[in-house]
XYZ file of C-alpha atoms in Angstrom:
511
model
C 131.911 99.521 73.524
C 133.781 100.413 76.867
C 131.494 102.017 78.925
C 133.581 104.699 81.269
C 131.074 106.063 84.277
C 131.654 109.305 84.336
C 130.098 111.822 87.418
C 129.276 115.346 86.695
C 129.539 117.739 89.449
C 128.076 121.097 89.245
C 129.949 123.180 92.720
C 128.571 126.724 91.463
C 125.914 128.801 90.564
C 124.895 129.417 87.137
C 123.387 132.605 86.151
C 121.121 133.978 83.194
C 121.792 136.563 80.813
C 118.484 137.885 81.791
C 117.493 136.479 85.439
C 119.751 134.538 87.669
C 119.313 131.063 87.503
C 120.063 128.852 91.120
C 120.102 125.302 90.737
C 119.045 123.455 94.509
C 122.010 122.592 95.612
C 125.303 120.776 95.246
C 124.663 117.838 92.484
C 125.995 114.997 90.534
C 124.526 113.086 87.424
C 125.254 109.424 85.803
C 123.582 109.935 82.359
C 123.019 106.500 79.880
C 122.028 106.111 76.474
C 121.003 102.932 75.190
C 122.999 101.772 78.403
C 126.037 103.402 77.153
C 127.754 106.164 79.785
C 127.155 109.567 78.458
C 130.989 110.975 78.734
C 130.836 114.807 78.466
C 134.298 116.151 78.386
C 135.457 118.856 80.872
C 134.903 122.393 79.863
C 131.608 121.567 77.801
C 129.272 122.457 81.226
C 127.782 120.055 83.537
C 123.971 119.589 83.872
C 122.355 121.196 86.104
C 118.803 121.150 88.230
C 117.082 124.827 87.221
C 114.174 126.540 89.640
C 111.595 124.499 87.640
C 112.894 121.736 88.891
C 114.333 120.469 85.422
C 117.373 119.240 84.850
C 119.254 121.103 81.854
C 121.978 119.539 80.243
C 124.749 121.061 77.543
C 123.115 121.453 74.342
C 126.353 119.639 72.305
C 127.116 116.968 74.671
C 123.404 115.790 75.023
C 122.552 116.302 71.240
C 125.835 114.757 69.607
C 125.636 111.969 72.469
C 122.133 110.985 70.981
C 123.905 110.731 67.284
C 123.027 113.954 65.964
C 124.603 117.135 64.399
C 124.521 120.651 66.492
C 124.675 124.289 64.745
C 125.100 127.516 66.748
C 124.095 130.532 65.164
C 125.016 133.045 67.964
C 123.313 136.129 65.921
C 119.850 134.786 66.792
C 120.410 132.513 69.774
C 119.258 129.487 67.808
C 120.087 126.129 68.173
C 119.818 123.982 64.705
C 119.898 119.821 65.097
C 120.626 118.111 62.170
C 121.230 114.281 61.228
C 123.813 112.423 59.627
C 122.942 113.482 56.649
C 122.421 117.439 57.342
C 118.881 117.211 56.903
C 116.990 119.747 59.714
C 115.718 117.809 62.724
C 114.651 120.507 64.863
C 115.107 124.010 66.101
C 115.050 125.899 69.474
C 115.963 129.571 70.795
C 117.619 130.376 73.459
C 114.890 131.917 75.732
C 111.942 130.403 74.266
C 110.145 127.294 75.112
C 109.528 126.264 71.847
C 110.773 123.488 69.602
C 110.269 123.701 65.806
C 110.555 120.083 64.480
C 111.251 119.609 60.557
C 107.662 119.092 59.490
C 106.878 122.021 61.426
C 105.190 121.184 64.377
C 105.716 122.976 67.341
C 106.440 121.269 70.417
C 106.001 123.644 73.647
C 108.918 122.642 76.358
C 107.986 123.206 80.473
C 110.979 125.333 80.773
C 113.413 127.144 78.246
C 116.488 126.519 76.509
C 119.109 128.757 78.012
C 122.602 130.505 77.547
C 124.803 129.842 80.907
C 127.453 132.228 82.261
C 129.800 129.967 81.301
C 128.678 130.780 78.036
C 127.241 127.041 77.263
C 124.175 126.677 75.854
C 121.419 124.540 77.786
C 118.687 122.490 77.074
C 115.568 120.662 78.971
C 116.713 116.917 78.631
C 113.438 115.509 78.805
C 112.198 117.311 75.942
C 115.118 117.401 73.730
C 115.585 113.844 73.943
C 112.320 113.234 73.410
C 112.044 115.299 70.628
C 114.697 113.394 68.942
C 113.286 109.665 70.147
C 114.640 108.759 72.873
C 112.815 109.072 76.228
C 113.651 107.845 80.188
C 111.193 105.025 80.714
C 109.547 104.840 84.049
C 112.684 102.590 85.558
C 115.131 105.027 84.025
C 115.488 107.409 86.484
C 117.052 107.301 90.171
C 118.695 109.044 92.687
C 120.911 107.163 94.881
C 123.919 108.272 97.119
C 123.504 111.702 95.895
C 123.410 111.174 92.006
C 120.717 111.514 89.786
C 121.221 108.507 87.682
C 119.146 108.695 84.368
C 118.509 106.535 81.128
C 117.863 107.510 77.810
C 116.484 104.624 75.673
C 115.750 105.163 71.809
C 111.943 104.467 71.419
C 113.000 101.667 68.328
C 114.528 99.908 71.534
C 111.719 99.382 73.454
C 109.298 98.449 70.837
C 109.111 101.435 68.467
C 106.694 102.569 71.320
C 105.406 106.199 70.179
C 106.969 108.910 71.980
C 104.373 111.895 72.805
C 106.410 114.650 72.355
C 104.626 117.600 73.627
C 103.008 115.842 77.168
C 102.858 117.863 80.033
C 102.462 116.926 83.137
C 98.942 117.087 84.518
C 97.058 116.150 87.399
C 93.591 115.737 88.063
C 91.700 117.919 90.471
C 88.108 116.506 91.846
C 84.892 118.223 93.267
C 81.466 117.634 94.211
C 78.533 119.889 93.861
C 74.619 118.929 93.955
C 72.654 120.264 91.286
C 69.295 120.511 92.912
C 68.558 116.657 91.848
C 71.819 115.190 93.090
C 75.614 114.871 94.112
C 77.637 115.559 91.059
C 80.934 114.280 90.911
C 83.312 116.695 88.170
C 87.369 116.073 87.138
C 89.287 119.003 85.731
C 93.091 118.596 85.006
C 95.863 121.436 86.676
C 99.513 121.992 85.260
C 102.497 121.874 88.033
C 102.028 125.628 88.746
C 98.405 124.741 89.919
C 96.261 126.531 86.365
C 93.525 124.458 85.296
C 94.408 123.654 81.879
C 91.328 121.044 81.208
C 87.711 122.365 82.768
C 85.620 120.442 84.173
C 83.762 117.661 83.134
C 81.539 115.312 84.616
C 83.237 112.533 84.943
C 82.413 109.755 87.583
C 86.063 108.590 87.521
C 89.600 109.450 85.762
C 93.379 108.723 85.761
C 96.174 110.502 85.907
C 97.869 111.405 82.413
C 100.315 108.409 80.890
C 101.923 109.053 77.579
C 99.258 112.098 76.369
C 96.261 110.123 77.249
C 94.085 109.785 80.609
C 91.504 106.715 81.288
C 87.959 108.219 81.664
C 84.138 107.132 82.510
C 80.854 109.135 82.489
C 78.847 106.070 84.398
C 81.677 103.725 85.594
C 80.006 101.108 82.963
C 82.344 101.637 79.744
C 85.984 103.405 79.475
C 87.425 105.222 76.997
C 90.208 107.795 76.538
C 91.078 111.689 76.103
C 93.790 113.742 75.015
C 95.867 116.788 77.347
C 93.329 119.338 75.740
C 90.686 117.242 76.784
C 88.956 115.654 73.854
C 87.931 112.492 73.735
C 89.835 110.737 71.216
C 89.262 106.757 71.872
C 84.976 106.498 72.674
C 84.279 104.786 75.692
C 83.664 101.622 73.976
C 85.608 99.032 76.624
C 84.334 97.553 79.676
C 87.590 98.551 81.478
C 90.741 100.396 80.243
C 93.932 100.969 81.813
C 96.740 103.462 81.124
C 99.164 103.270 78.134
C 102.600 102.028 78.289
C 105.162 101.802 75.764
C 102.313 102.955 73.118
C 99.637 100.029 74.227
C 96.815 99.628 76.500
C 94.981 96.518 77.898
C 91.172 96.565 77.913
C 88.646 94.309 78.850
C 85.832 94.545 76.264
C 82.263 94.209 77.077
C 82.311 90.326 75.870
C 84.125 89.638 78.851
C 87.523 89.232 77.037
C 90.980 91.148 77.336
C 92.558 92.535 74.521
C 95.223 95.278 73.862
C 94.594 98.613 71.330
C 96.938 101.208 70.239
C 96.442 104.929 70.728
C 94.331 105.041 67.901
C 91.690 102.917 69.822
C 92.157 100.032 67.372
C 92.261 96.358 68.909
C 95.518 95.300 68.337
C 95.029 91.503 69.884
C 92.101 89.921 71.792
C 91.632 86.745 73.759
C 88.670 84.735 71.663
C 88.028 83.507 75.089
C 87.209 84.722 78.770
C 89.227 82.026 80.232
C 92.406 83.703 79.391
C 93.839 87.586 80.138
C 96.135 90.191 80.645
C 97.333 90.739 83.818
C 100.187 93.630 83.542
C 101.065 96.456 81.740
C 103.419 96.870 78.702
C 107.099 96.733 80.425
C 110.004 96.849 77.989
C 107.733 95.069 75.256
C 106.551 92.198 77.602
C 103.185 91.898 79.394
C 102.196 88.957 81.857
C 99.056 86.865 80.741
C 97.126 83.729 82.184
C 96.064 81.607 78.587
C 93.814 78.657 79.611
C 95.029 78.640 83.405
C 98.828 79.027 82.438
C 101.228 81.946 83.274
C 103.370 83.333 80.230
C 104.528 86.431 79.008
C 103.323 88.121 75.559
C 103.673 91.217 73.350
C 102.161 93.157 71.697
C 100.910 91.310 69.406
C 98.973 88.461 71.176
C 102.353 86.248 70.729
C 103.372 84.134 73.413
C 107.421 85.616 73.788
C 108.215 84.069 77.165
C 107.265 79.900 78.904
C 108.222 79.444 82.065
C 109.951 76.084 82.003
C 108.162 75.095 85.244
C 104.138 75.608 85.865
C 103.498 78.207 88.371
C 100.662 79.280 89.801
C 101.462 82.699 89.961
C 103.903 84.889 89.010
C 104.853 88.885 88.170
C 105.704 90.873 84.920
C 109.703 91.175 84.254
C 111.968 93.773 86.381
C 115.045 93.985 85.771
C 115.285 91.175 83.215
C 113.989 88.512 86.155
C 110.395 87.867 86.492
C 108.454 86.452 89.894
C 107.213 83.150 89.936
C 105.719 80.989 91.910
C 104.328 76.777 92.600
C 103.880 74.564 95.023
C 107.639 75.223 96.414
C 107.572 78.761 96.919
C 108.923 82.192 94.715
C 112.117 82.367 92.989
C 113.037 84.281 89.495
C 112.964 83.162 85.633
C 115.103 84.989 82.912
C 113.576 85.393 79.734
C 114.250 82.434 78.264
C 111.755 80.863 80.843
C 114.701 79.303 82.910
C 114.798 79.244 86.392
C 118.027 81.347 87.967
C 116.989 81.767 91.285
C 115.216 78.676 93.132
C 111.690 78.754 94.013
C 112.536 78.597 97.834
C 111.065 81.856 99.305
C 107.840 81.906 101.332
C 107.264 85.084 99.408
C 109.349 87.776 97.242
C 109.276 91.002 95.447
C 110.709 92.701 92.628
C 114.277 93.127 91.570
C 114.999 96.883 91.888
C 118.601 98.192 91.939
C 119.758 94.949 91.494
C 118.357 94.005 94.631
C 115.069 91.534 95.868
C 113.258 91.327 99.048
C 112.632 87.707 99.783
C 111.058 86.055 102.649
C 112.430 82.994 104.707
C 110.716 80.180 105.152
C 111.282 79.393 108.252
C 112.266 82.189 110.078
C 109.290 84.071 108.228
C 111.671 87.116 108.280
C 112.559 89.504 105.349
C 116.200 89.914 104.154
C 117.422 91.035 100.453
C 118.973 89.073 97.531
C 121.353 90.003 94.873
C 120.749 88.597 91.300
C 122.602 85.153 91.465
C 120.153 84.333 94.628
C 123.039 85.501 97.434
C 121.896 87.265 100.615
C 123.328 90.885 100.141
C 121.265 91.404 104.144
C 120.440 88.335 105.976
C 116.749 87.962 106.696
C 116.121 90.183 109.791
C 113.259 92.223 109.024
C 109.277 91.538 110.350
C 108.950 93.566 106.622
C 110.718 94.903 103.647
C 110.112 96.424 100.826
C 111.664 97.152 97.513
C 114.659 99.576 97.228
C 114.325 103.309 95.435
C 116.917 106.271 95.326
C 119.253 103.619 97.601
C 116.744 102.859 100.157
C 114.292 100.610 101.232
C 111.637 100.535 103.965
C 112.189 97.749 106.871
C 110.252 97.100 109.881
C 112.942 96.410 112.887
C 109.689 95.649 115.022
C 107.462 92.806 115.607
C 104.045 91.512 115.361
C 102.098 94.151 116.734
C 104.903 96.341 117.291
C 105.701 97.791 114.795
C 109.101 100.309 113.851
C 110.038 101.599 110.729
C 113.190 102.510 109.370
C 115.071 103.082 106.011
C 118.171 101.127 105.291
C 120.895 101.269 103.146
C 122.141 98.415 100.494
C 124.544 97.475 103.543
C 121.327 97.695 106.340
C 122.456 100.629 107.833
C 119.785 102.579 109.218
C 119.338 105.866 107.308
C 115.998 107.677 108.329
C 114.179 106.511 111.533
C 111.276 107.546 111.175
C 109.614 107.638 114.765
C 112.394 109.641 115.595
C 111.680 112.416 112.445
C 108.422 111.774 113.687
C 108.901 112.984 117.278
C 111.031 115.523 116.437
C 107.750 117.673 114.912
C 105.458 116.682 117.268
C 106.920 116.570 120.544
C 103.676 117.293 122.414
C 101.845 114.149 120.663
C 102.642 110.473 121.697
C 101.917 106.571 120.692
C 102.152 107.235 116.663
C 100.750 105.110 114.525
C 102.514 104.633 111.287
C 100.144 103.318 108.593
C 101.346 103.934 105.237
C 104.424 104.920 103.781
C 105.189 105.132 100.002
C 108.929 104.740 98.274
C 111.195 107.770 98.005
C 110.628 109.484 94.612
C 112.263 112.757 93.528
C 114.380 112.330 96.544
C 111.095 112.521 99.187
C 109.253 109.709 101.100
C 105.797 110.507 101.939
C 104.641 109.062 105.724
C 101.338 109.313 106.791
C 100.634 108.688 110.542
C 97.956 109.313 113.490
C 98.981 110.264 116.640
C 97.043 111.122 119.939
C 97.497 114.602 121.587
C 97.471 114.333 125.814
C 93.761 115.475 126.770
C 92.506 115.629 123.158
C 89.572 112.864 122.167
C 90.633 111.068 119.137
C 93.876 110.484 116.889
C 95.187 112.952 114.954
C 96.200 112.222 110.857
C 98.976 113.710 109.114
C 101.270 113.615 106.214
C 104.882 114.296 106.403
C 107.326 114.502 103.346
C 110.841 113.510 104.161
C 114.185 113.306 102.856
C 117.146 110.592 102.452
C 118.976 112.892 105.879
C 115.629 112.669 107.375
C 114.644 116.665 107.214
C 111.135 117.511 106.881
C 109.917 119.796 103.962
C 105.972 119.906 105.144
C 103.430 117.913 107.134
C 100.173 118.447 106.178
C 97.575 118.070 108.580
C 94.302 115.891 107.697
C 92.428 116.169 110.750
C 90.719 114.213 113.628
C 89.274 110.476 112.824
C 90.088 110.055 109.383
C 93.113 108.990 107.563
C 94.618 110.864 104.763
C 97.368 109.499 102.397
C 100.419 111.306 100.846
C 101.534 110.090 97.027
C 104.901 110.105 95.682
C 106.278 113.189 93.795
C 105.654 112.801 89.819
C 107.859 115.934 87.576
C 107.881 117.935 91.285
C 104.380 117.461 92.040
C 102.197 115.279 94.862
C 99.013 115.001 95.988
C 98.239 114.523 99.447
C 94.881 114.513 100.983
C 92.552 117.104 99.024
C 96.113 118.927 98.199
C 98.687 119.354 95.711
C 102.375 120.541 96.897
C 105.596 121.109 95.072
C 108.913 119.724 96.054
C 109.659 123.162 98.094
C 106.252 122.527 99.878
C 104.213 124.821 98.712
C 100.844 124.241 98.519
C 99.581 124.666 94.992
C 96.136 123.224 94.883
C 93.119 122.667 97.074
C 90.629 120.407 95.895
């Protein structure tokens, strides 16, 4: 099927029938399914980011472009989606953030279904497509020379992995109290407007949401699982546990041997041996494993999917359709047919990410980037480098002990220096130290820094969140002799420090 790229550009304002509605700015969208170009013809709308911070999309174009049927009735605002065969998939009204599936369960949506003044019906993508199985994985979306490029991917396409249809975003929110006996560490869980949705409970440790379900311990000696209302719905019966991806988890269970369960909490697969395990999560039905001292790749069901036709001695799960791996010669790439494409030449190497692989030279001991058939794209220049997101990647332009970091372009161009955003909001302060800096995400990079103040005893931490021109939307300050990190942006949220912000810097949460 010819695939036809096709960018949407939205150069106005769109407006509610009952409250205006302002998208952020100026902005363009590349939307797949199942790889193929979503074409939406002009005169049927153009999606659009909404003050929630969700991108809407024409009802029609997004709904027939997933294979299904659409039904207006205008008397009650409803939208009807039917299948091939006219049976009733789902419902929604315009103005309501509900979803009324066939068997009639009711899905709640983060933000409504509108009517434009262009007189289009909108929808939440996220929802809608997940609501009719098809979901963006977590390499499906990006933002990159201004677009918002996103992937839609049927769930019977990835492994049939189950879809959680009504999962909300949620973030966990810690605090300490002592109860006249002791310290007493408790975990509630906030929604992206900052409500605590989950009370507390006294956990000693939990992780974020994946896929409806959130890793929990009482005594940091067994694992088990709860829902987004907060029940516990797999017992803490593991050893560890780690999140869910593409419907699976790996565990470790208290024999000392790694296995993989479903969302029911039933063991899928286990080693019958500690020798072997799991070393990465579920990615596009593939998982890396060590069996008896050898590197492969499995799935879900124990089976051995993927042999590297060389024996390495380490390796990485699959991005990209090109996996890490590593002997006696260096890193290079295998497909997954476990054949070698790129050589094994490279002191080390990361991921491919938008078609693009930091590599190391050997004998320079400089970082430059590869393309997927092993050419240099950007010579190796760089003290470090890592991965590209949005269009960028982190370099350091410095040397040993001097360090200077900068974003490039795919061509090396230097986007965002970040000493000079730096010194541009804190002109009195000097000699920054730049220790941690995370990918961009939702179109912000978080940088966390110390820097000394002239006549003031002791660095100073902060957290800055910038953009791809380099503007600052908030620093947050963390305070004298102790560092405080910044996280990316997850559905318009980050943490940073004991905070929460949005993506207009707001802070939402103290904890």
């Amino acid at each position: 099927m010819k695939k036809l790229i096709v960018t949407l550009m939205m150069i106005f304002l769109l407006v509610l029938t009952t409250k205006p509605l302002l998208a952020r700015e100026e902005v363009s969208f590349e939307i797949k399914i199942n790889g193929q170009i979503l074409n939406i013809p002009k005169g049927m709308g153009a999606p659009f980011i909404d003050i929630s911070s969700r991108t809407q999309i024409p009802a029609r174009a997004i709904i027939e472009g997933l294979g299904y049927v659409v039904l207006w009735n205008n008397d009650t605002q409803t939208i009807a989606i039917l299948d091939k065969k006219d049976n009733l998939k789902a419902t929604l009204v315009i103005g309501s953030r509900l979803v009324k599936l066939s068997g009639g369960e009711i899905i709640e949506m983060d933000t409504e279904a509108i009517l434009g003044s262009d007189g289009r019906t909108y929808v939440p993508l996220r929802f809608v497509s997940q609501a009719l199985g098809f979901l963006i994985p977590d390499d499906g979306y990006a933002f990159k020379d201004g677009v918002h490029k996103i992937d839609l991917i049927n769930s019977e396409e990835i492994n049939k992995l189950s879809v959680v249809l009504n999962e909300k975003p949620l973030y966990k929110v810690w605090e300490s109290f002592f109860n006249g006996r002791r310290y007493v560490s408790r975990y509630s869980f906030m929604d992206n407007q900052g409500n605590i949705v989950i009370e507390p409970k006294e956990f000693r440790d939990v992780n974020n949401f994946r896929e409806g379900l959130a890793v929990v311990t009482y005594d940091r000696r067994s694992y088990g699982y709860i829902n987004t209302v907060g029940d516990m719905v797999i017992e803490p019966n593991f050893f560890r546990a780690f999140d869910f991806f593409e419907g699976f988890a790996r565990v470790i269970l208290f024999e000392d041997r790694h296995g993989i369960i479903d969302k029911e909490g039933s063991i899928v697969f286990a080693f019958d041996n500690r020798s072997s395990s799991i070393i990465s999560d579920f990615k596009n039905g593939l998982a890396l494993a060590r069996i008896n001292g050898e590197y492969v790749f499995i799935n879900t069901a124990g089976e051995i999917v993927v042999r590297p036709e060389i024996k390495a001695n380490d390796a990485d799960n699959f991005s990209e359709d090109l996996a890490l791996i590593k002997n006696y010669s260096g890193w290079g790439f295998i497909n997954k047919k476990g054949k070698v494409i790129i050589p094994l030449q490279y002191l080390f190497a990361k991921n491919f990410s938008e078609g693009i692989a930091a590599v190391q030279d050997k004998n320079s001991k400089k970082w430059g980037y590869i393309n997927k058939q092993g050419d240099y794209i950007i010579e190796p220049k760089y003290y470090e480098a890592e991965t590209f997101s949005e269009g960028l990647a982190l370099v350091n332009i410095g040397e040993r002990f001097n360090n200077y970091y900068v974003f490039i372009d795919r061509e090396g161009n230097y986007i965002v220096d970040l000493y000079k955003v730096i010194e541009n909001i804190h002109k009195e302060f000097s000699d920054t130290w730049i220790y941690d800096v995370t990918n961009f995400s939702e179109g912000f990079v978080a940088v966390s820094y110390r820097t000394y103040i002239p006549n003031v005893i002791g660095p100073v931490s902060n957290t800055s969140y910038i953009d791809q021109k380099g503007n600052i939307l908030t620093t947050i300050y963390h305070g004298h002799g102790q560092l405080g990190y910044g996280h990316e942006f997850r559905d318009g949220i980050a943490e940073v420090g004991n905070y929460y912000i949005n993506n207009t810097g707001k802070i939402i949460k103290k904890w």
